Short mmCIF file of C-alpha atoms in Angstrom, two decimals:
data_model
loop_
_atom_site.label_atom_id
_atom_site.label_comp_id
_atom_site.label_asym_id
_atom_site.label_seq_id
_atom_site.Cartn_x
_atom_site.Cartn_y
_atom_site.Cartn_z
CA MET A 33 14.49 40.84 92.27
CA GLY A 34 12.70 37.59 91.25
CA PRO A 35 12.55 38.64 87.17
CA ILE A 36 16.24 39.31 87.28
CA LEU A 37 17.31 36.05 89.02
CA LEU A 38 15.12 34.25 86.69
CA ALA A 39 16.26 35.94 83.33
CA PHE A 40 20.13 35.59 84.71
CA ALA A 41 19.24 31.85 85.22
CA LEU A 42 17.97 31.48 81.67
CA THR A 43 20.83 33.59 80.17
CA VAL A 44 23.36 31.09 81.82
CA LEU A 45 21.32 28.37 80.45
CA ALA A 46 21.44 29.46 77.36
CA TRP A 47 25.11 30.19 77.16
CA LEU A 48 25.55 26.41 78.31
CA LEU A 49 23.75 25.10 75.66
CA VAL A 50 25.17 26.68 72.86
CA VAL A 51 28.62 25.99 74.47
CA GLY A 52 27.77 22.67 74.91
CA ASP A 53 26.52 22.25 71.28
CA LEU A 54 29.68 23.83 69.88
CA VAL A 55 32.23 21.71 72.46
CA ARG A 56 30.07 18.54 70.79
CA ARG A 57 31.27 19.47 67.42
CA HIS A 58 34.47 21.23 67.50
CA ARG A 59 35.77 18.71 70.75
CA PRO A 60 33.27 15.57 70.45
CA ALA A 61 36.13 14.06 72.82
CA TRP A 62 35.84 17.03 75.52
CA HIS A 63 32.35 17.13 75.34
CA TRP A 64 31.83 12.83 76.61
CA TYR A 65 34.29 13.03 79.38
CA LEU A 66 32.84 15.97 80.45
CA LEU A 67 28.91 15.31 80.01
CA GLY A 68 28.58 11.98 78.16
CA TYR A 69 30.41 9.61 80.28
CA PRO A 70 29.19 11.03 83.87
CA ALA A 71 25.63 10.21 82.39
CA THR A 72 26.14 7.47 80.75
CA VAL A 73 27.51 5.80 83.87
CA CYS A 74 24.52 6.60 85.49
CA ARG A 75 22.07 4.85 82.97
CA VAL A 76 24.69 1.87 83.28
CA VAL A 77 24.71 1.50 86.83
CA PHE A 78 20.66 1.85 87.75
CA THR A 79 20.02 0.14 84.52
CA TRP A 80 22.18 -2.56 84.93
CA ARG A 81 19.88 -5.24 87.65
CA LYS A 82 16.56 -4.10 85.34
CA VAL A 83 17.90 -5.33 81.88
CA ALA A 84 19.87 -8.45 83.51
CA MET A 85 16.55 -9.55 84.63
CA LEU A 86 14.55 -8.95 81.83
CA ASN A 87 17.40 -10.30 78.94
CA ASP A 88 17.77 -13.79 81.81
CA LEU A 89 21.03 -12.87 82.48
CA ALA A 90 20.28 -12.53 86.49
CA VAL A 91 20.18 -16.13 88.11
CA SER A 92 18.61 -17.44 90.87
CA ARG A 93 20.58 -18.69 94.02
CA ARG A 94 17.99 -21.36 94.13
CA PRO A 95 16.77 -23.98 91.55
CA PRO A 96 13.83 -23.05 89.90
CA ARG A 97 12.64 -26.77 90.79
CA GLY A 98 11.86 -28.35 94.23
CA LEU A 99 10.81 -31.84 95.46
CA LEU A 100 7.45 -32.05 96.88
CA GLY A 101 6.99 -35.80 98.16
CA ASP A 102 8.14 -37.59 95.17
CA LEU A 103 6.97 -35.24 92.49
CA VAL A 104 9.20 -31.96 90.77
CA VAL A 105 7.43 -29.19 91.51
CA LYS A 106 8.91 -26.29 88.62
CA GLY A 107 8.39 -22.78 90.34
CA ASP A 108 9.43 -19.06 89.24
CA PRO A 109 13.00 -18.29 90.55
CA LEU A 110 13.37 -16.81 93.33
CA ARG A 111 15.48 -13.68 94.49
CA PRO A 112 17.35 -13.48 91.08
CA VAL A 113 20.39 -12.23 91.54
CA ALA A 114 22.29 -9.90 88.55
CA PRO A 115 25.81 -10.52 87.80
CA ARG A 116 28.33 -8.26 89.26
CA ILE A 117 29.79 -5.71 87.28
CA SER A 118 32.88 -3.54 87.55
CA PHE A 119 32.62 0.42 87.66
CA PRO A 120 32.27 1.69 83.89
CA ARG A 121 35.72 2.95 82.36
CA ALA A 122 36.03 5.59 80.20
CA THR A 123 37.46 5.32 76.48
CA HIS A 124 37.53 7.15 74.03
CA MET A 125 34.46 8.56 72.75
CA GLY A 126 33.05 4.92 74.58
CA LEU A 127 33.00 3.05 78.36
CA THR A 128 33.87 -0.56 79.03
CA VAL A 129 32.49 -2.85 81.48
CA ILE A 130 33.59 -6.01 82.82
CA VAL A 131 30.79 -8.37 83.96
CA ARG A 132 31.44 -11.76 86.32
CA LEU A 133 29.71 -14.30 84.91
CA HIS A 134 27.39 -16.52 87.37
CA ALA A 135 28.48 -20.51 87.91
CA GLY A 136 27.14 -22.11 84.26
CA GLN A 137 26.49 -18.79 82.38
CA THR A 138 28.10 -18.66 78.70
CA PRO A 139 28.50 -14.84 76.68
CA ALA A 140 26.06 -15.89 74.55
CA PRO A 141 23.02 -14.36 76.45
CA TYR A 142 24.92 -11.20 76.32
CA MET A 143 25.38 -11.10 72.90
CA LYS A 144 22.12 -11.42 72.15
CA ALA A 145 21.11 -8.76 75.18
CA ALA A 146 23.61 -6.07 73.41
CA ASP A 147 20.45 -4.29 71.64
CA ALA A 148 18.79 -3.75 74.97
CA LEU A 149 22.18 -2.34 76.68
CA VAL A 150 22.43 0.03 73.32
CA HIS A 151 18.68 1.05 74.08
CA ALA A 152 19.09 1.00 77.90
CA TRP A 153 22.07 2.94 78.08
CA LYS A 154 21.28 5.07 75.11
CA VAL A 155 24.26 4.29 73.24
CA HIS A 156 25.78 4.17 69.77
CA ALA A 157 26.78 0.29 69.61
CA VAL A 158 27.78 -2.27 72.39
CA ARG A 159 29.99 -4.94 71.88
CA VAL A 160 30.25 -8.30 73.71
CA ALA A 161 33.66 -10.43 74.08
CA SER A 162 34.98 -12.49 76.30
CA PRO A 163 38.44 -11.93 77.36
CA GLU A 164 39.29 -14.59 79.62
CA ARG A 165 36.97 -17.85 81.22
CA GLY A 166 34.05 -16.40 83.58
CA LEU A 167 34.21 -12.96 82.56
CA VAL A 168 32.44 -10.47 79.70
CA LEU A 169 33.55 -7.52 78.49
CA LEU A 170 31.19 -4.78 77.26
CA THR A 171 32.47 -2.59 75.37
CA ALA A 172 29.74 0.61 74.57
CA THR A 173 30.69 3.60 71.87
CA ALA A 174 28.55 6.88 72.46
CA THR A 175 28.21 7.89 68.96
CA ASP A 176 29.17 6.37 65.20
CA PRO A 177 32.49 7.72 64.51
CA LEU A 178 32.21 6.44 60.70
CA GLN A 179 29.80 9.69 60.32
CA ARG A 180 32.55 11.69 60.62
CA PRO A 181 35.88 10.16 60.43
CA GLY A 182 38.94 11.78 61.44
CA LEU A 183 42.34 10.91 60.27
CA ALA A 184 43.77 8.56 62.80
CA THR A 185 47.03 7.83 62.70
CA ALA A 186 49.29 5.14 62.67
CA PRO A 187 53.28 3.98 63.27
CA ALA A 188 54.92 3.82 59.71
CA GLU A 189 56.08 0.09 58.79
CA LEU A 190 57.16 -2.29 56.08
CA LEU A 191 53.90 -3.96 54.45
CA SER A 192 51.37 -1.78 56.36
CA ALA A 193 48.84 0.59 55.30
CA LEU A 194 46.47 2.80 57.31
CA ILE A 195 43.05 3.00 55.63
CA GLY A 196 40.60 4.46 57.63
CA VAL A 197 39.35 5.07 61.19
CA LEU A 198 37.57 2.04 63.31
CA GLU A 199 34.10 2.14 64.89
CA SER A 200 36.26 2.47 68.15
CA GLY A 201 38.27 5.69 66.86
CA GLY A 202 41.36 3.67 66.42
CA ALA A 203 43.46 3.33 63.36
CA TRP A 204 41.99 0.97 61.08
CA VAL A 205 45.26 -0.76 59.44
CA MET A 206 46.11 -3.65 56.83
CA ASN A 207 49.26 -5.08 58.11
CA LEU A 208 50.32 -7.86 55.69
CA ARG A 209 53.40 -9.01 57.60
CA LEU A 210 50.72 -9.98 60.11
CA VAL A 211 48.27 -10.84 58.04
CA PRO A 212 49.20 -11.72 54.37
CA HIS A 213 46.43 -12.31 52.54
CA TRP A 214 43.13 -10.59 52.49
CA LEU A 215 39.59 -10.95 50.76
CA ILE A 216 37.51 -7.71 49.87
CA ALA A 217 34.24 -7.81 48.77
CA GLY A 218 32.06 -4.96 47.80
CA ALA A 219 29.14 -3.75 45.13
CA THR A 220 29.48 -0.74 43.04
CA ARG A 221 29.65 2.77 44.83
CA SER A 222 30.52 0.72 48.15
CA GLY A 223 33.85 2.02 48.76
CA LYS A 224 35.76 -1.05 47.66
CA SER A 225 37.54 1.46 44.59
CA THR A 226 38.26 3.77 47.15
CA LEU A 227 39.85 1.47 49.55
CA LEU A 228 42.13 0.17 46.90
CA ALA A 229 43.19 3.42 45.81
CA ARG A 230 44.09 3.84 49.37
CA LEU A 231 46.10 0.75 49.63
CA ILE A 232 47.98 1.55 46.82
CA THR A 233 48.94 5.24 47.55
CA GLN A 234 49.92 3.98 51.08
CA LEU A 235 51.89 1.01 49.42
CA ALA A 236 53.64 3.43 47.39
CA VAL A 237 56.00 4.99 48.80
CA GLN A 238 57.71 1.76 50.24
CA PRO A 239 60.23 -0.23 49.23
CA VAL A 240 58.11 -2.98 47.72
CA ALA A 241 56.86 -4.39 44.44
CA LEU A 242 52.82 -3.83 43.43
CA VAL A 243 51.72 -6.30 40.94
CA GLY A 244 47.92 -5.52 39.25
CA ILE A 245 45.78 -7.90 38.13
CA ASP A 246 43.20 -6.19 36.61
CA CYS A 247 40.62 -8.18 33.75
CA LYS A 248 38.25 -5.31 33.35
CA GLY A 249 40.68 -3.82 30.66
CA GLY A 250 42.66 -2.07 33.70
CA MET A 251 40.29 0.32 34.10
CA GLU A 252 40.67 0.32 37.50
CA LEU A 253 44.37 -0.26 38.50
CA GLY A 254 45.98 0.55 34.83
CA LEU A 255 45.64 4.16 36.81
CA PHE A 256 48.49 3.19 39.10
CA ALA A 257 50.46 1.48 35.84
CA GLY A 258 53.24 4.29 36.90
CA ARG A 259 54.07 2.80 39.90
CA LEU A 260 53.23 -1.10 39.25
CA SER A 261 56.01 -3.38 38.44
CA ALA A 262 53.63 -5.25 36.37
CA LEU A 263 49.50 -5.13 35.11
CA ALA A 264 48.10 -7.89 33.76
CA THR A 265 44.76 -6.60 31.87
CA CYS A 266 43.07 -10.13 30.36
CA ARG A 267 43.22 -13.90 31.73
CA ARG A 268 45.98 -14.95 29.65
CA GLU A 269 48.53 -12.05 30.58
CA ALA A 270 47.28 -12.65 34.63
CA VAL A 271 48.50 -16.65 34.14
CA ALA A 272 51.56 -15.85 32.90
CA VAL A 273 52.24 -13.20 35.55
CA LEU A 274 51.27 -15.62 38.01
CA SER A 275 53.25 -18.78 36.74
CA ALA A 276 56.45 -15.74 37.03
CA LEU A 277 55.66 -15.13 40.69
CA VAL A 278 55.09 -19.03 41.03
CA VAL A 279 58.50 -19.66 39.65
CA ASP A 280 60.11 -16.77 41.65
CA MET A 281 58.11 -18.09 44.90
CA GLN A 282 60.32 -21.23 44.17
CA ASP A 283 63.65 -19.59 43.71
CA ARG A 284 62.75 -17.86 47.27
CA MET A 285 62.61 -21.19 48.44
CA SER A 286 65.71 -22.06 47.30
CA THR A 287 67.12 -18.94 49.15
CA CYS A 288 65.87 -19.73 52.12
CA ARG A 289 66.86 -23.70 52.60
CA SER A 290 70.45 -22.73 51.29
CA ALA A 291 70.53 -20.20 54.43
CA GLY A 292 69.04 -22.39 56.70
CA VAL A 293 65.95 -19.53 57.22
CA ARG A 294 62.04 -20.36 57.66
CA SER A 295 61.25 -17.02 55.81
CA ILE A 296 62.61 -14.16 54.10
CA TRP A 297 62.61 -12.12 56.90
CA GLU A 298 65.11 -14.01 58.75
CA LEU A 299 67.88 -13.66 56.08
CA PRO A 300 70.08 -10.56 56.11
CA GLU A 301 69.04 -7.37 54.29
CA THR A 302 71.75 -7.70 51.81
CA LEU A 303 70.19 -11.09 50.53
CA ARG A 304 66.39 -10.46 51.41
CA PRO A 305 63.99 -10.32 48.21
CA VAL A 306 61.59 -7.73 47.62
CA PRO A 307 58.24 -8.17 48.90
CA VAL A 308 55.70 -8.17 46.33
CA VAL A 309 52.10 -7.27 46.85
CA VAL A 310 49.71 -9.12 44.52
CA ILE A 311 46.21 -7.18 43.63
CA VAL A 312 43.56 -8.66 41.82
CA ASP A 313 40.54 -6.64 40.99
CA GLU A 314 37.61 -8.25 40.36
CA ILE A 315 38.69 -12.09 41.08
CA ALA A 316 35.63 -13.43 39.32
CA GLU A 317 36.79 -13.08 36.29
CA LEU A 318 39.98 -14.64 36.81
CA TYR A 319 36.87 -17.82 37.68
CA LEU A 320 34.43 -17.32 35.05
CA SER A 321 34.39 -19.61 31.69
CA ASP A 322 32.69 -18.95 28.33
CA GLY A 323 32.92 -22.61 28.41
CA THR A 324 35.71 -23.25 25.33
CA ARG A 325 38.07 -25.44 26.09
CA GLU A 326 40.96 -22.95 26.53
CA SER A 327 38.83 -20.75 29.01
CA LYS A 328 38.37 -23.23 31.25
CA ALA A 329 41.71 -24.53 31.01
CA GLU A 330 42.45 -20.81 32.20
CA ALA A 331 40.29 -20.25 34.72
CA GLU A 332 41.64 -23.62 35.92
CA GLN A 333 45.09 -22.48 35.54
CA CYS A 334 44.29 -19.21 37.51
CA SER A 335 42.69 -21.22 40.21
CA THR A 336 45.51 -23.62 40.72
CA LEU A 337 48.21 -20.90 40.88
CA LEU A 338 46.85 -18.36 43.06
CA LEU A 339 46.03 -20.95 45.49
CA ARG A 340 49.58 -22.18 45.76
CA LEU A 341 50.86 -18.46 45.85
CA ALA A 342 48.47 -17.89 49.13
CA GLN A 343 49.08 -21.06 50.49
CA LEU A 344 53.38 -20.61 50.45
CA GLY A 345 53.89 -17.13 49.60
CA ALA A 346 53.44 -15.72 53.24
CA ALA A 347 56.69 -16.45 54.56
CA LEU A 348 58.13 -15.72 51.24
CA GLY A 349 57.45 -12.17 50.98
CA LEU A 350 54.86 -12.81 48.45
CA HIS A 351 50.97 -11.47 49.29
CA LEU A 352 47.64 -11.15 47.79
CA VAL A 353 45.18 -8.79 48.10
CA VAL A 354 41.98 -10.45 46.47
CA ALA A 355 38.69 -8.00 45.21
CA GLY A 356 35.45 -8.57 44.02
CA GLN A 357 31.79 -7.31 43.67
CA ARG A 358 30.63 -11.02 43.82
CA VAL A 359 32.31 -13.63 45.94
CA GLY A 360 30.28 -17.16 45.91
CA SER A 361 30.48 -20.67 45.65
CA ASP A 362 29.34 -20.49 42.66
CA LEU A 363 32.46 -19.56 40.94
CA GLY A 364 34.03 -22.85 41.09
CA PRO A 365 35.50 -24.70 44.27
CA GLY A 366 38.93 -22.52 43.48
CA VAL A 367 37.28 -20.04 45.16
CA THR A 368 36.15 -21.57 48.18
CA ALA A 369 39.78 -23.10 49.05
CA LEU A 370 41.75 -19.92 48.22
CA ARG A 371 38.93 -18.07 50.59
CA ALA A 372 40.34 -20.22 53.18
CA GLN A 373 43.55 -19.40 52.73
CA LEU A 374 42.54 -15.48 52.72
CA GLY A 375 43.00 -14.43 56.59
CA GLY A 376 41.83 -10.63 56.34
CA ARG A 377 38.22 -9.65 55.02
CA ILE A 378 36.83 -6.68 54.92
CA CYS A 379 33.59 -6.91 53.68
CA HIS A 380 31.68 -3.46 52.26
CA ARG A 381 27.84 -3.38 51.12
CA VAL A 382 27.23 -6.26 48.87
CA ASN A 383 24.08 -7.36 46.93
CA ASP A 384 23.27 -10.38 47.52
CA PRO A 385 23.83 -12.30 51.18
CA ALA A 386 25.76 -15.27 49.80
CA THR A 387 28.62 -12.80 49.26
CA ALA A 388 28.75 -11.37 52.72
CA GLU A 389 28.21 -15.23 54.15
CA MET A 390 31.27 -16.28 51.84
CA THR A 391 33.42 -13.43 53.50
CA LEU A 392 32.57 -13.22 56.56
CA GLY A 393 30.66 -16.19 57.41
CA ASP A 394 33.35 -18.53 58.36
CA LEU A 395 34.72 -16.59 60.94
CA ASN A 396 31.93 -14.70 62.90
CA LYS A 397 28.14 -15.19 61.70
CA ASP A 398 27.32 -11.82 64.03
CA ALA A 399 29.93 -9.70 61.12
CA VAL A 400 27.51 -11.36 58.73
CA VAL A 401 24.60 -9.56 60.10
CA VAL A 402 26.31 -6.61 60.65
CA ALA A 403 28.20 -6.29 56.80
CA GLN A 404 24.29 -6.57 55.33
CA SER A 405 23.11 -3.70 57.40
CA ILE A 406 25.27 -1.35 55.55
CA THR A 407 23.46 0.96 53.86
CA ALA A 408 23.99 2.86 50.59
CA GLU A 409 24.63 5.73 51.78
CA GLU A 410 27.68 4.86 54.11
CA ARG A 411 30.16 4.46 50.98
CA GLY A 412 33.56 3.54 52.38
CA VAL A 413 32.24 2.11 55.28
CA ALA A 414 32.77 -1.93 55.76
CA VAL A 415 33.36 -4.69 58.22
CA CYS A 416 36.65 -5.48 58.72
CA THR A 417 38.70 -8.09 60.44
CA GLY A 418 41.48 -7.53 62.87
CA PRO A 419 45.27 -9.37 64.06
CA ASP A 420 43.15 -10.99 67.25
CA GLY A 421 40.67 -12.74 65.01
CA GLY A 422 37.95 -10.20 66.03
CA TRP A 423 35.59 -7.49 63.99
CA SER A 424 34.76 -4.03 63.87
CA ARG A 425 32.97 -1.51 61.54
CA ALA A 426 35.13 0.31 59.57
CA ARG A 427 35.65 3.55 57.42
CA SER A 428 38.16 3.69 54.39
CA HIS A 429 39.58 7.73 54.35
CA LEU A 430 38.43 9.29 51.40
CA THR A 431 41.98 9.10 48.43
CA PRO A 432 40.63 10.87 45.30
CA THR A 433 41.90 9.43 42.21
CA ASP A 434 43.87 12.42 40.87
CA GLU A 435 46.14 12.31 44.52
CA ALA A 436 46.27 8.19 44.23
CA VAL A 437 47.53 8.92 40.70
CA SER A 438 49.86 11.53 41.01
CA THR A 439 51.41 9.66 44.68
CA ALA A 440 51.98 6.83 41.67
CA ARG A 441 53.77 8.35 39.42
CA LYS A 442 55.32 10.62 41.69
CA HIS A 443 57.48 6.56 43.54
CA ALA A 444 57.99 5.73 40.21
CA GLY A 445 61.48 5.46 40.78
CA LEU A 446 60.95 2.98 43.73
CA ILE A 447 59.58 0.16 41.33
CA PRO A 448 61.48 -2.98 41.80
CA GLU A 449 62.98 -5.32 38.98
CA LEU A 450 60.97 -8.58 38.77
CA PRO A 451 62.51 -10.39 35.82
CA ALA A 452 60.88 -13.16 35.68
CA ILE A 453 57.20 -11.19 35.50
CA ASP A 454 59.26 -9.20 32.75
CA ARG A 455 60.35 -12.24 30.63
CA ALA A 456 56.97 -14.26 30.89
CA LEU A 457 55.03 -10.54 29.33
CA ALA A 458 57.97 -10.36 27.07
CA VAL A 459 57.25 -14.31 25.83
CA LEU A 460 53.31 -13.85 25.01
CA GLU A 461 53.77 -10.35 23.95
CA GLY A 462 55.94 -11.97 20.92
CA ARG A 463 53.33 -15.35 20.65
CA ASP A 464 50.65 -12.76 20.30
CA LYS A 465 52.69 -11.07 17.68
#
């Protein structure tokens, strides 16, 4: 009887292991809720006090100094008490824990202890946030969803593009109505071009005007010329296009002023001008100069025009998406001034720390460190900012070039007219002849 029971028990165990592995691979959310979440809850509950003590999160109810006569004697804290935590709440492929801070504590020590919590709870990552005074929210992610990103979904909205998936498993969306201007940095083969292709594919089906500026001869954005209202392939053309957009911006100002509104979105739909998204690939080409007077003048014009569009264009339906391999202060003060106006930030793998610092440093230092840890094998992975001011790792959906080109050609009929740009390019072409 004994050998039969042992064989039966081994058979059941093997079956559970096989089924568990299949569930983990094909239904990771089920595996998490059934097995992963209960096990992680036990680790959180039973390791919290020890982790808090080892990482200086516990506080003694008595001061570490005492008065002995006229002398102040320093001693070890007595009976350190760990902060109270809520019961871990399950999320999609993770959990959250709310910590009630002791009097005098700040979230900073918890940010430093994030790695310790990762190892103690055996999870992929732990993010620290403070939703309100006196509380810290710990968000643990069980596995890295960017290793096998699924096709996240998001509601279709004007000027909104579903780019990919966030580290939390949610949809990565670039909403130009919420964040009007974006800066995208990334080295060669980091996924920057794939992201731009995805963005154009998402916007091509919407009633918006797309304007491309690609001073590398149009090698990148030229593929989507079928859907672009205009494409500048050199800096002279870029100056003409940007100048025309500034003139159009002034016309939109006059329309809003006459109607007594503050933005085009308050205008009646019949009077509302079409939104324009300006996509700049390789921003450095607009700012670099060969030393000649003409080259310096063109670079200065581009800098001034881009800055004006960034400062005034959001309420007028003019949006900037600026991308580049190298974004640094060495390109001139114009880049730094423009960077301050680009509220949305996306940083792929970069070749130098200065670019990561330039892209994310003025928003969050932790995001800079995470961006610099992206490896060459993680193509499409980036650190992005959200409309709430936070940041997250994310990965863009792979959009094949032929699919993006096909989508652009298919919706060529949606190209709105931009007479000011057409006239500017016609004048420039006439001068060249």
